[in-house]
Coordinates of C-alpha atoms in Angstrom, one line a residue:
X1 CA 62.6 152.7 95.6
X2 CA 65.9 151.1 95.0
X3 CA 66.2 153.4 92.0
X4 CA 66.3 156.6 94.1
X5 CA 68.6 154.5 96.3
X6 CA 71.3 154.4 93.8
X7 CA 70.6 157.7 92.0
X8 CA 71.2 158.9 95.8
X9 CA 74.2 157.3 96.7
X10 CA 76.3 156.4 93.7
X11 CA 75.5 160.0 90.9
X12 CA 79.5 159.8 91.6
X13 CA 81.3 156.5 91.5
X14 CA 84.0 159.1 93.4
X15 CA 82.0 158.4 96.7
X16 CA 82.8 154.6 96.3
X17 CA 86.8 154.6 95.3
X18 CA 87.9 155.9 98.7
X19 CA 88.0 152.6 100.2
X20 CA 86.8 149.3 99.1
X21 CA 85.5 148.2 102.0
X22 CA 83.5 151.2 102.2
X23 CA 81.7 149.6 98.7
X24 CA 81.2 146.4 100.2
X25 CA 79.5 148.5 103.5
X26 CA 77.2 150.3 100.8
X27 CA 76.4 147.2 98.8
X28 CA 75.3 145.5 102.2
X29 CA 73.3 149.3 103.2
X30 CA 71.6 149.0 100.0
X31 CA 70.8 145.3 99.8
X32 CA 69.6 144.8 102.8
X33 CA 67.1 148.3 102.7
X34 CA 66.1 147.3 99.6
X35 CA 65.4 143.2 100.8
X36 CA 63.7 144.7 103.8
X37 CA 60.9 147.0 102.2
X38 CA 60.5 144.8 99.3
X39 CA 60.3 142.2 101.3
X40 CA 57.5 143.9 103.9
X41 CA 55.5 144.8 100.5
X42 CA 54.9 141.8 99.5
X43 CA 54.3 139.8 102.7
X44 CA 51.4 142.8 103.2
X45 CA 49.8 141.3 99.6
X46 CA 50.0 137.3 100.8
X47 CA 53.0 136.4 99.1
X48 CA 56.3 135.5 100.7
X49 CA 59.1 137.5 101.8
X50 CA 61.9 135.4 99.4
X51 CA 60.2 137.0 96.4
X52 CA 59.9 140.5 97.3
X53 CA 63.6 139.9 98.0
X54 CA 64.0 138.0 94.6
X55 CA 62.0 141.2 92.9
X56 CA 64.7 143.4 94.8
X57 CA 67.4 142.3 93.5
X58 CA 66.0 142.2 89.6
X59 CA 65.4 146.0 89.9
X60 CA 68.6 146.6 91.6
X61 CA 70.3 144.9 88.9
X62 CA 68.3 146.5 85.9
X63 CA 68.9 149.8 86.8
X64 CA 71.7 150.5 83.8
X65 CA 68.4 149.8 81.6
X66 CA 66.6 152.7 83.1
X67 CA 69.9 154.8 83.6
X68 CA 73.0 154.0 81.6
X69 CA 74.9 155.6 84.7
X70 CA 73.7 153.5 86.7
X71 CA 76.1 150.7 86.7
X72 CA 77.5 150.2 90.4
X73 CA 75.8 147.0 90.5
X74 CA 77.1 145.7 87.4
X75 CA 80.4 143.8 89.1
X76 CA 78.0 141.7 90.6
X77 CA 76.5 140.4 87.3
X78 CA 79.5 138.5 85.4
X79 CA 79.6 135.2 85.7
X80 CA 83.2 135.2 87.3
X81 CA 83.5 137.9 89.8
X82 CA 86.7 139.5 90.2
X83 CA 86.1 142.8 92.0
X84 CA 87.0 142.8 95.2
X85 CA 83.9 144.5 96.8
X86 CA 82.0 142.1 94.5
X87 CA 83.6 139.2 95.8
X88 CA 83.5 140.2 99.5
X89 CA 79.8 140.1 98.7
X90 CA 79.5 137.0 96.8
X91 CA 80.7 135.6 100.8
X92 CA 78.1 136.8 102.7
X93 CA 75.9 135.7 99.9
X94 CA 77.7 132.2 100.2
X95 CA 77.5 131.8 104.3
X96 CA 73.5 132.9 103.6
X97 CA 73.2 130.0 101.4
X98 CA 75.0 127.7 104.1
X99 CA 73.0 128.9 106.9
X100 CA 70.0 129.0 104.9
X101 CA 70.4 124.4 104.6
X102 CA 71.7 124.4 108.2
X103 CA 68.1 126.2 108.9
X104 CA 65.9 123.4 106.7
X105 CA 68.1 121.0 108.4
X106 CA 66.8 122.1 111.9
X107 CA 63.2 121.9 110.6
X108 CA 63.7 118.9 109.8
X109 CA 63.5 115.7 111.6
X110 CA 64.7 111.5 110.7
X111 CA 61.7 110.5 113.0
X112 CA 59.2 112.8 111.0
X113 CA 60.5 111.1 107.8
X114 CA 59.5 107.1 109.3
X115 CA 56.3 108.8 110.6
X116 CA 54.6 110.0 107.1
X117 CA 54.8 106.7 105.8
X118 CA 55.5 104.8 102.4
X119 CA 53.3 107.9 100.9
X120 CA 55.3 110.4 101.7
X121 CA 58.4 108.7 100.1
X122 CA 56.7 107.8 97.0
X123 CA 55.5 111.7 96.8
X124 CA 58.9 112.7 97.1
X125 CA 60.4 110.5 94.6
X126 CA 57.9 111.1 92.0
X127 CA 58.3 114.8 92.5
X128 CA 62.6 114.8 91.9
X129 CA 62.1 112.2 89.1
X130 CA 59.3 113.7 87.2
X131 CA 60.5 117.3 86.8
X132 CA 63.9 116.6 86.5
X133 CA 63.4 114.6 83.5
X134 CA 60.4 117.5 81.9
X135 CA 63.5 120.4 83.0
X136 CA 65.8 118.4 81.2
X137 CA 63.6 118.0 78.2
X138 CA 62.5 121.8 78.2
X139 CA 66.4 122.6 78.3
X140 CA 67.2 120.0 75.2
X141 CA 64.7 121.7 73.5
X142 CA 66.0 125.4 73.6
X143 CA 69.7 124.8 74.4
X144 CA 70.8 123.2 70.8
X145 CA 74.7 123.9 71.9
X146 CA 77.7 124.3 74.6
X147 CA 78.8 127.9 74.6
X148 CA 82.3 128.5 73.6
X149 CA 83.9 129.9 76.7
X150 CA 82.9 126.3 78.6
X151 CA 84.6 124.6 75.6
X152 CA 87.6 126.5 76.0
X153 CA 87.8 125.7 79.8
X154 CA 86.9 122.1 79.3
X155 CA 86.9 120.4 76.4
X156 CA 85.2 117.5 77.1
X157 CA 82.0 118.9 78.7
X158 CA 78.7 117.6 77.1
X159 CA 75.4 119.3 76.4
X160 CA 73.6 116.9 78.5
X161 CA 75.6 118.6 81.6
X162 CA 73.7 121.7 81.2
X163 CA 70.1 120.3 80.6
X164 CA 71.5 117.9 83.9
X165 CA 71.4 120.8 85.6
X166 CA 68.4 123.0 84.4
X167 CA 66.6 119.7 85.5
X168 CA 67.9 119.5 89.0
X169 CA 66.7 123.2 89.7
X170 CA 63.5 122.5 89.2
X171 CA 63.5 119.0 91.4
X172 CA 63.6 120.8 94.7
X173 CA 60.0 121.6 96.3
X174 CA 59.9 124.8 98.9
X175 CA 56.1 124.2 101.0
X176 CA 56.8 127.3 103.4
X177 CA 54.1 129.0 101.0
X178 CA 52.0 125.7 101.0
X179 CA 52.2 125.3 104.8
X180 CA 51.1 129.2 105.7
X181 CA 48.2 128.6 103.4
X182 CA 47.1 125.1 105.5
X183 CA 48.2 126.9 108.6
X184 CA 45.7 130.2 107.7
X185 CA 43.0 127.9 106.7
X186 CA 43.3 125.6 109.8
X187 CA 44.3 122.4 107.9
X188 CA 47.6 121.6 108.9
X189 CA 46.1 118.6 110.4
X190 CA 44.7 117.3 107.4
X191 CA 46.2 114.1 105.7
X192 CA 47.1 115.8 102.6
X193 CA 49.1 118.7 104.8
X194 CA 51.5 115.9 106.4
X195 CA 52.0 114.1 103.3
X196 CA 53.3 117.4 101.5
X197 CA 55.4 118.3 104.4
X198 CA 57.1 115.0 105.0
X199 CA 57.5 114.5 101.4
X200 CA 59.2 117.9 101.2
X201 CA 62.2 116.9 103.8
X202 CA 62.6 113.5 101.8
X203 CA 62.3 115.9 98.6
X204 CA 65.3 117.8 100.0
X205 CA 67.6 114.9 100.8
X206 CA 66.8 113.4 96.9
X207 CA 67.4 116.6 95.6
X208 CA 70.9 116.9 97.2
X209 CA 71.8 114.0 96.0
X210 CA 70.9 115.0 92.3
X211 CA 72.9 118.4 93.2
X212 CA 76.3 116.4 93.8
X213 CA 75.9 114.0 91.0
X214 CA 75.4 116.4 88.6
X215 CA 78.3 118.9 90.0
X216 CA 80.4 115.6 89.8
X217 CA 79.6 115.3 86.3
X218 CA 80.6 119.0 85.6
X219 CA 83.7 119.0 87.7
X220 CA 85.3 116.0 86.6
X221 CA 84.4 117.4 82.9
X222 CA 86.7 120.8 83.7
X223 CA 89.4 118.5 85.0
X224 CA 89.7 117.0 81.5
X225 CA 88.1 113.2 82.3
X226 CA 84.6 112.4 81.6
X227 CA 82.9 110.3 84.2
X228 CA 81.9 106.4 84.0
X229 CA 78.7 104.9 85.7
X230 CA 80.9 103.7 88.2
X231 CA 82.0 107.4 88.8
X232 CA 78.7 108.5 89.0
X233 CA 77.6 105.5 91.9
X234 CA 80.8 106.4 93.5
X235 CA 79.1 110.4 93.8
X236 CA 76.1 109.1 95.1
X237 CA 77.2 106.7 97.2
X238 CA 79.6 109.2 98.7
X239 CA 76.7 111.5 99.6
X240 CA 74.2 108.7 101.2
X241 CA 77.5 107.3 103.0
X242 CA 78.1 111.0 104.0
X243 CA 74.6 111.7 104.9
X244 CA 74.1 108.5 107.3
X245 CA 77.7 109.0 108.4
X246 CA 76.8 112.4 110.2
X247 CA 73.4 111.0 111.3
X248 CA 75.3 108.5 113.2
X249 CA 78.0 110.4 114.3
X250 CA 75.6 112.9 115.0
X251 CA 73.8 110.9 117.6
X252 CA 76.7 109.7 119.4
X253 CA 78.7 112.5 119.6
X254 CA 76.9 116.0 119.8
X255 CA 74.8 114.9 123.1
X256 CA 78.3 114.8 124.6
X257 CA 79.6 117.8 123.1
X258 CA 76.6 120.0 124.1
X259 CA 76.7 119.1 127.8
X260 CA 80.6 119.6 127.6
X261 CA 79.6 123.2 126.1
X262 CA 76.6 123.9 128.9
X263 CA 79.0 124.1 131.1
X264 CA 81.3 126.8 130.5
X265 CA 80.1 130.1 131.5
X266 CA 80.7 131.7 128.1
X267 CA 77.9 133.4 126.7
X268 CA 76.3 132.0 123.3
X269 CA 78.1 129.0 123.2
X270 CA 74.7 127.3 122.5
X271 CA 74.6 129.6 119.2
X272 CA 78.3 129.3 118.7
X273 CA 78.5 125.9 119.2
X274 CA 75.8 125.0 116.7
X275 CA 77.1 127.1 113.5
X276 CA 80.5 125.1 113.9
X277 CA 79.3 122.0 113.7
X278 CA 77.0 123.4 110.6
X279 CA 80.4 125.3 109.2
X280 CA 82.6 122.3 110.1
X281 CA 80.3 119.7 108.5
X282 CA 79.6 122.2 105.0
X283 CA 83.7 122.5 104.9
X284 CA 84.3 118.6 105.2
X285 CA 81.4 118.4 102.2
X286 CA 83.3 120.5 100.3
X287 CA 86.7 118.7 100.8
X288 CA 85.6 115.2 100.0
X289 CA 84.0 116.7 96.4
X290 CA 80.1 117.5 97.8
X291 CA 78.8 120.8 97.8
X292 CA 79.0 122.2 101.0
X293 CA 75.0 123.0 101.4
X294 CA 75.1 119.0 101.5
X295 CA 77.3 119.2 104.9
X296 CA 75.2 122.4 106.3
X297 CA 72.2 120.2 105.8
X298 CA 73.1 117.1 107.3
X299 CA 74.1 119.3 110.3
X300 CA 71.0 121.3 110.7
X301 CA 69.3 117.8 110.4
X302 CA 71.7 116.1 113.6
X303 CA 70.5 118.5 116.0
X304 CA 67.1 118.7 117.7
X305 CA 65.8 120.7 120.6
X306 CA 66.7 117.7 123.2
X307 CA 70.2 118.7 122.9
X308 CA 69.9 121.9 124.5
X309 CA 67.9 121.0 127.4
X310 CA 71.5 121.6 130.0
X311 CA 71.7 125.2 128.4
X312 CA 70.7 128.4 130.5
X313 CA 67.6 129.9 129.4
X314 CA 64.1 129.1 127.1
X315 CA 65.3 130.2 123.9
X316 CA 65.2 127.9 120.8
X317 CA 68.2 127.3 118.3
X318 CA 66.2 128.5 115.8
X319 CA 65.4 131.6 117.6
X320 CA 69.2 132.5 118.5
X321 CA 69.7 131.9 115.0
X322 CA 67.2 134.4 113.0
X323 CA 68.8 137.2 113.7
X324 CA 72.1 135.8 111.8
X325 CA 69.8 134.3 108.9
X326 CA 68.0 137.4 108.5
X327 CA 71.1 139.1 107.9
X328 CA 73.1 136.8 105.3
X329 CA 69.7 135.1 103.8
X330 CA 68.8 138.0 102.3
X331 CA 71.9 139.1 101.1
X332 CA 71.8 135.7 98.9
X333 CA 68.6 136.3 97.2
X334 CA 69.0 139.9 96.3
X335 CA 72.3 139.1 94.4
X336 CA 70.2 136.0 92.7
X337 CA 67.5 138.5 91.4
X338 CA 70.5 141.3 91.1
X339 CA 72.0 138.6 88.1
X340 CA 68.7 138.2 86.1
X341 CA 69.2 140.2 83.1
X342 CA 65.8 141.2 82.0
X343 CA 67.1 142.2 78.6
X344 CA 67.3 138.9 77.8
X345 CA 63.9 138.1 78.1
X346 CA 63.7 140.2 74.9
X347 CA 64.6 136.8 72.8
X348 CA 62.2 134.2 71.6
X349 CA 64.5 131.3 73.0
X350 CA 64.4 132.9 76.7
X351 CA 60.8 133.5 76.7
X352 CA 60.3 129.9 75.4
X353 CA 62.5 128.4 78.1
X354 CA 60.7 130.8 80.8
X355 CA 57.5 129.2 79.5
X356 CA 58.7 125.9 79.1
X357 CA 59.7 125.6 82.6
X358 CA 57.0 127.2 84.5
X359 CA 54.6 124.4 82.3
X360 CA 57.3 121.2 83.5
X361 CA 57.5 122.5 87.0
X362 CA 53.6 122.3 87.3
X363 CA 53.1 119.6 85.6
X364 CA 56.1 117.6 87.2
X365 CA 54.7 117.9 90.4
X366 CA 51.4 116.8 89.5
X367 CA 52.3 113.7 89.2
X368 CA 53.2 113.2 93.2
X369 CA 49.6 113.3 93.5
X370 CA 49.6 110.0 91.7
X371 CA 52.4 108.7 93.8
X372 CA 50.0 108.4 96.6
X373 CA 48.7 104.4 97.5
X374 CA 46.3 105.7 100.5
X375 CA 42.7 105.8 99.0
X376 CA 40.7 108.8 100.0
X377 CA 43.2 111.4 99.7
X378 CA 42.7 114.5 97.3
X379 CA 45.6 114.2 94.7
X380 CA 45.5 117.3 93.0
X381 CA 45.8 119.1 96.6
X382 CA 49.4 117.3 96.9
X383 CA 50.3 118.0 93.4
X384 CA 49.4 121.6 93.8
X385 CA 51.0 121.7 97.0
X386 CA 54.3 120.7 95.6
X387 CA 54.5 123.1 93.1
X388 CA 56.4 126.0 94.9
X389 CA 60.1 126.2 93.5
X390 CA 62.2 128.5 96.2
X391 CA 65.6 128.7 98.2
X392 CA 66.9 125.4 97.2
X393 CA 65.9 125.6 93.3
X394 CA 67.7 129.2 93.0
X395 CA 70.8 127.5 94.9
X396 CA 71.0 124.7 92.6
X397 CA 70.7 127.5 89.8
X398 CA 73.6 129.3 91.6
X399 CA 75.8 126.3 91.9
X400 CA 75.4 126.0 88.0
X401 CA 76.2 129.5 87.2
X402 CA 79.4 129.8 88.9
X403 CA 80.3 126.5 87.3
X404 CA 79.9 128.0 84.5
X405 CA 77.0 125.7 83.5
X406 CA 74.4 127.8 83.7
X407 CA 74.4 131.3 81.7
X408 CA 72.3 134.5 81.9
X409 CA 69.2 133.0 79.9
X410 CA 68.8 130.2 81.5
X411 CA 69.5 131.3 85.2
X412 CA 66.9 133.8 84.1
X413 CA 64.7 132.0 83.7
X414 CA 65.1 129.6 86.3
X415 CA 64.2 132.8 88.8
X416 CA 61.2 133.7 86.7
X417 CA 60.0 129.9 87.0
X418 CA 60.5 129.9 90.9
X419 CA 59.0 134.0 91.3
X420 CA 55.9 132.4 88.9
X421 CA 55.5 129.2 90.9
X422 CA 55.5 130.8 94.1
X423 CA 52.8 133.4 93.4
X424 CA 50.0 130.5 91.6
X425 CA 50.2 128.1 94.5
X426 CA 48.2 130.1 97.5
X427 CA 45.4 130.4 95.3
X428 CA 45.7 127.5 93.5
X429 CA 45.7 125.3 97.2
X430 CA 42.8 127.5 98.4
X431 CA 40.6 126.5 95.7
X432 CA 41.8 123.0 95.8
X433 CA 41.3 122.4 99.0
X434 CA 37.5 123.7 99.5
X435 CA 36.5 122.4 96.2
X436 CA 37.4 118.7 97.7
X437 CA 35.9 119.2 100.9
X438 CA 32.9 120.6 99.2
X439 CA 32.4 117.4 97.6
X440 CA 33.7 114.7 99.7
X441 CA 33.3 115.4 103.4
X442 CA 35.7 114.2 105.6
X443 CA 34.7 111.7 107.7

């Protein structure tokens, strides 16, 4: 399908060199076509809309090994972009990732955090800690040395950086595919169900802050310094003080600014109002040294619904903002599958990593099953239920490639881990979760 796209459109590079914002309008066309169909395919065989987009974006970005003409997606392969069309791109891709956290932060809720309990948080924990150390194990193993071109640009980046980050990528937990398959079985009030999904929020939070120390790391490494243990506190403490900063803020002051902003007669001010504090929060990340996803998330996480009670109308933040996600999101995911080179995958050591990581992000998360201090509970439904690597694990992986930490083999395999992951959990759960209620009834 996205073969006779291209073939189609681009037999003439001429059509493209008119204009190029005309290539950046044809990237989008294609993209998005190609996210959409690929996307409806899969969700018609069980499995989740991010991978047919994932799976989109690989064959987009393969065609040259079908057709060696076929290289108008190859600008948006390199690991420094400098096409202008490509870059354009590379935006949208950005603001998908930034809406994409502003979105988890909205589904996410302090309150529901106290509710799950002391569980919950030792799920979560167990869960970052566990597979970050396995990912960076797997990564020590296969990656015996710091490619030259990071040397040249900063000399005093360590080994350890890279494995840092290979690590962090697979920390990150995504339970949409867990909860649909509690949902569809009618289990979503099952014990095991809440623990999962209130250990995933926590999951996110410990995750961001693993994101922005290692980034720390890398950065201060390309500025020429290496970084102390004080340094790295400092990182840290600059995230929780950041986090807890626009919690409180966020209480305080949005209340006041929504009813300020129900007033005017302006249409979509709820929507427009919303995406500045998530733009203005991800931009003052960014400026104080955190990744801006960090910002986005904290300010999905400060709103809730009671905010919008004084604006016109029944519709939902989240509903106003779909139509926006479902236009940058995909953008993002497609251009993460678009930079897997599959050709790799024709080396031992990529194959080994691909292995090795699919193995420590299963068995990583297994071991939040044995975080769990409540007695009853089925532990290898919470592992398995864990497992699922998605939006946050390929934007870790992102973050790491254009640092220039992560190159094409492992950021290959990184997406292989997350598509692999993703398709083994449904079943996986389903069996789970009858065999334990086939031998120990609930009460």
């Amino acid at each position: 399908m996205p073969s006779a796209l291209v073939i189609f459109f681009f037999q003439s590079s001429q059509l493209v060199h008119e204009s190029p914002f005309a290539e950046v309008l044809v990237y989008i066309v294609i993209i998005l076509l190609s996210a959409k169909l690929s996307a409806e395919l899969f969700e018609r065989i069980g499995q989740p809309a991010v991978i047919g987009e994932l799976v989109a974006g690989v064959i987009l970005g393969n065609l040259i090994l079908i057709n060696s003409k076929l290289t108008f997606f190859e600008p948006l392969r390199v690991d420094h972009l400098v096409s202008h069309p490509a870059i354009a791109v590379d935006a949208l891709a950005q603001i998908g990732i930034i809406l994409l956290l502003f979105e988890v932060g909205l589904e996410s809720s302090v309150s529901d955090m106290r509710k799950v309990g002391l569980s919950a948080f030792f799920v979560a924990t167990a869960g970052v800690v566990a597979p970050f150390v396995l990912g960076y194990l797997v990564s020590a193993i296969f990656v015996t040395h710091i490619p030259a071109k990071i040397l040249l640009i900063s000399p005093n980046f360590k080994l350890s950086y890279i494995h840092m980050f290979v690590g962090a990528a697979l920390c990150a937990t995504s339970v949409g595919i867990t909860a649909r398959v509690f949902r569809d079985m009618g289990k979503l009030q099952l014990i095991e169900a809440r623990i999962i999904l209130g250990a995933a929020v926590i999951d996110d939070v410990l995750g961001l802050l693993v994101l922005s120390t290692v980034s720390g790391l890398v950065s201060a490494a390309e500025s020429g310094t290496s970084m102390s243990l004080a340094g790295i506190a400092k990182i840290i403490g600059l995230a929780l003080a950041f986090l807890i900063g626009s919690l409180l803020a966020g209480s305080m002051l949005v209340p006041n600014i929504m009813n300020v902003a129900a007033r005017f007669r302006t249409s979509g001010l709820m929507l427009i109002t919303s995406i500045l504090i998530c733009f203005g929060l991800a931009a003052l990340a960014g400026y104080i040294g955190l990744a801006p996803i960090v910002g986005a998330f904290a300010g999905g996480l400060i709103l809730e619904e009671v905010h919008f009670k004084n604006f016109a109308g029944n519709l939902r933040i989240r509903d106003l903002l779909e139509p926006i996600t479902q236009l940058f999101v995909p953008i993002f995911f497609v251009l993460m599958g678009i930079q897997v080179h599959l050709e790799t995958f024709l080396t031992t050591t990529v194959i080994g990593i691909s292995a090795g990581l699919i193995v420590a992000a299963v068995i990583g998360k297994q071991v939040c099953g044995l975080a769990v201090i409540e007695r009853g509970i089925d532990r290898l439904t919470i592992g398995i239920g864990m497992i699922p690597r998605g939006e946050v694990g390929l934007i870790f992986a992102g973050i790491g490639r254009s640092l220039g930490v992560v190159d094409d083999n492992i950021f290959s395999a990184i997406v292989i881990m997350v598509i692999v992951t993703t398709f083994i959990t449904p079943p996986l759960l389903k069996v789970s979760i009858t065999r334990f209620e086939k031998h120990t009834p609930r009460v």
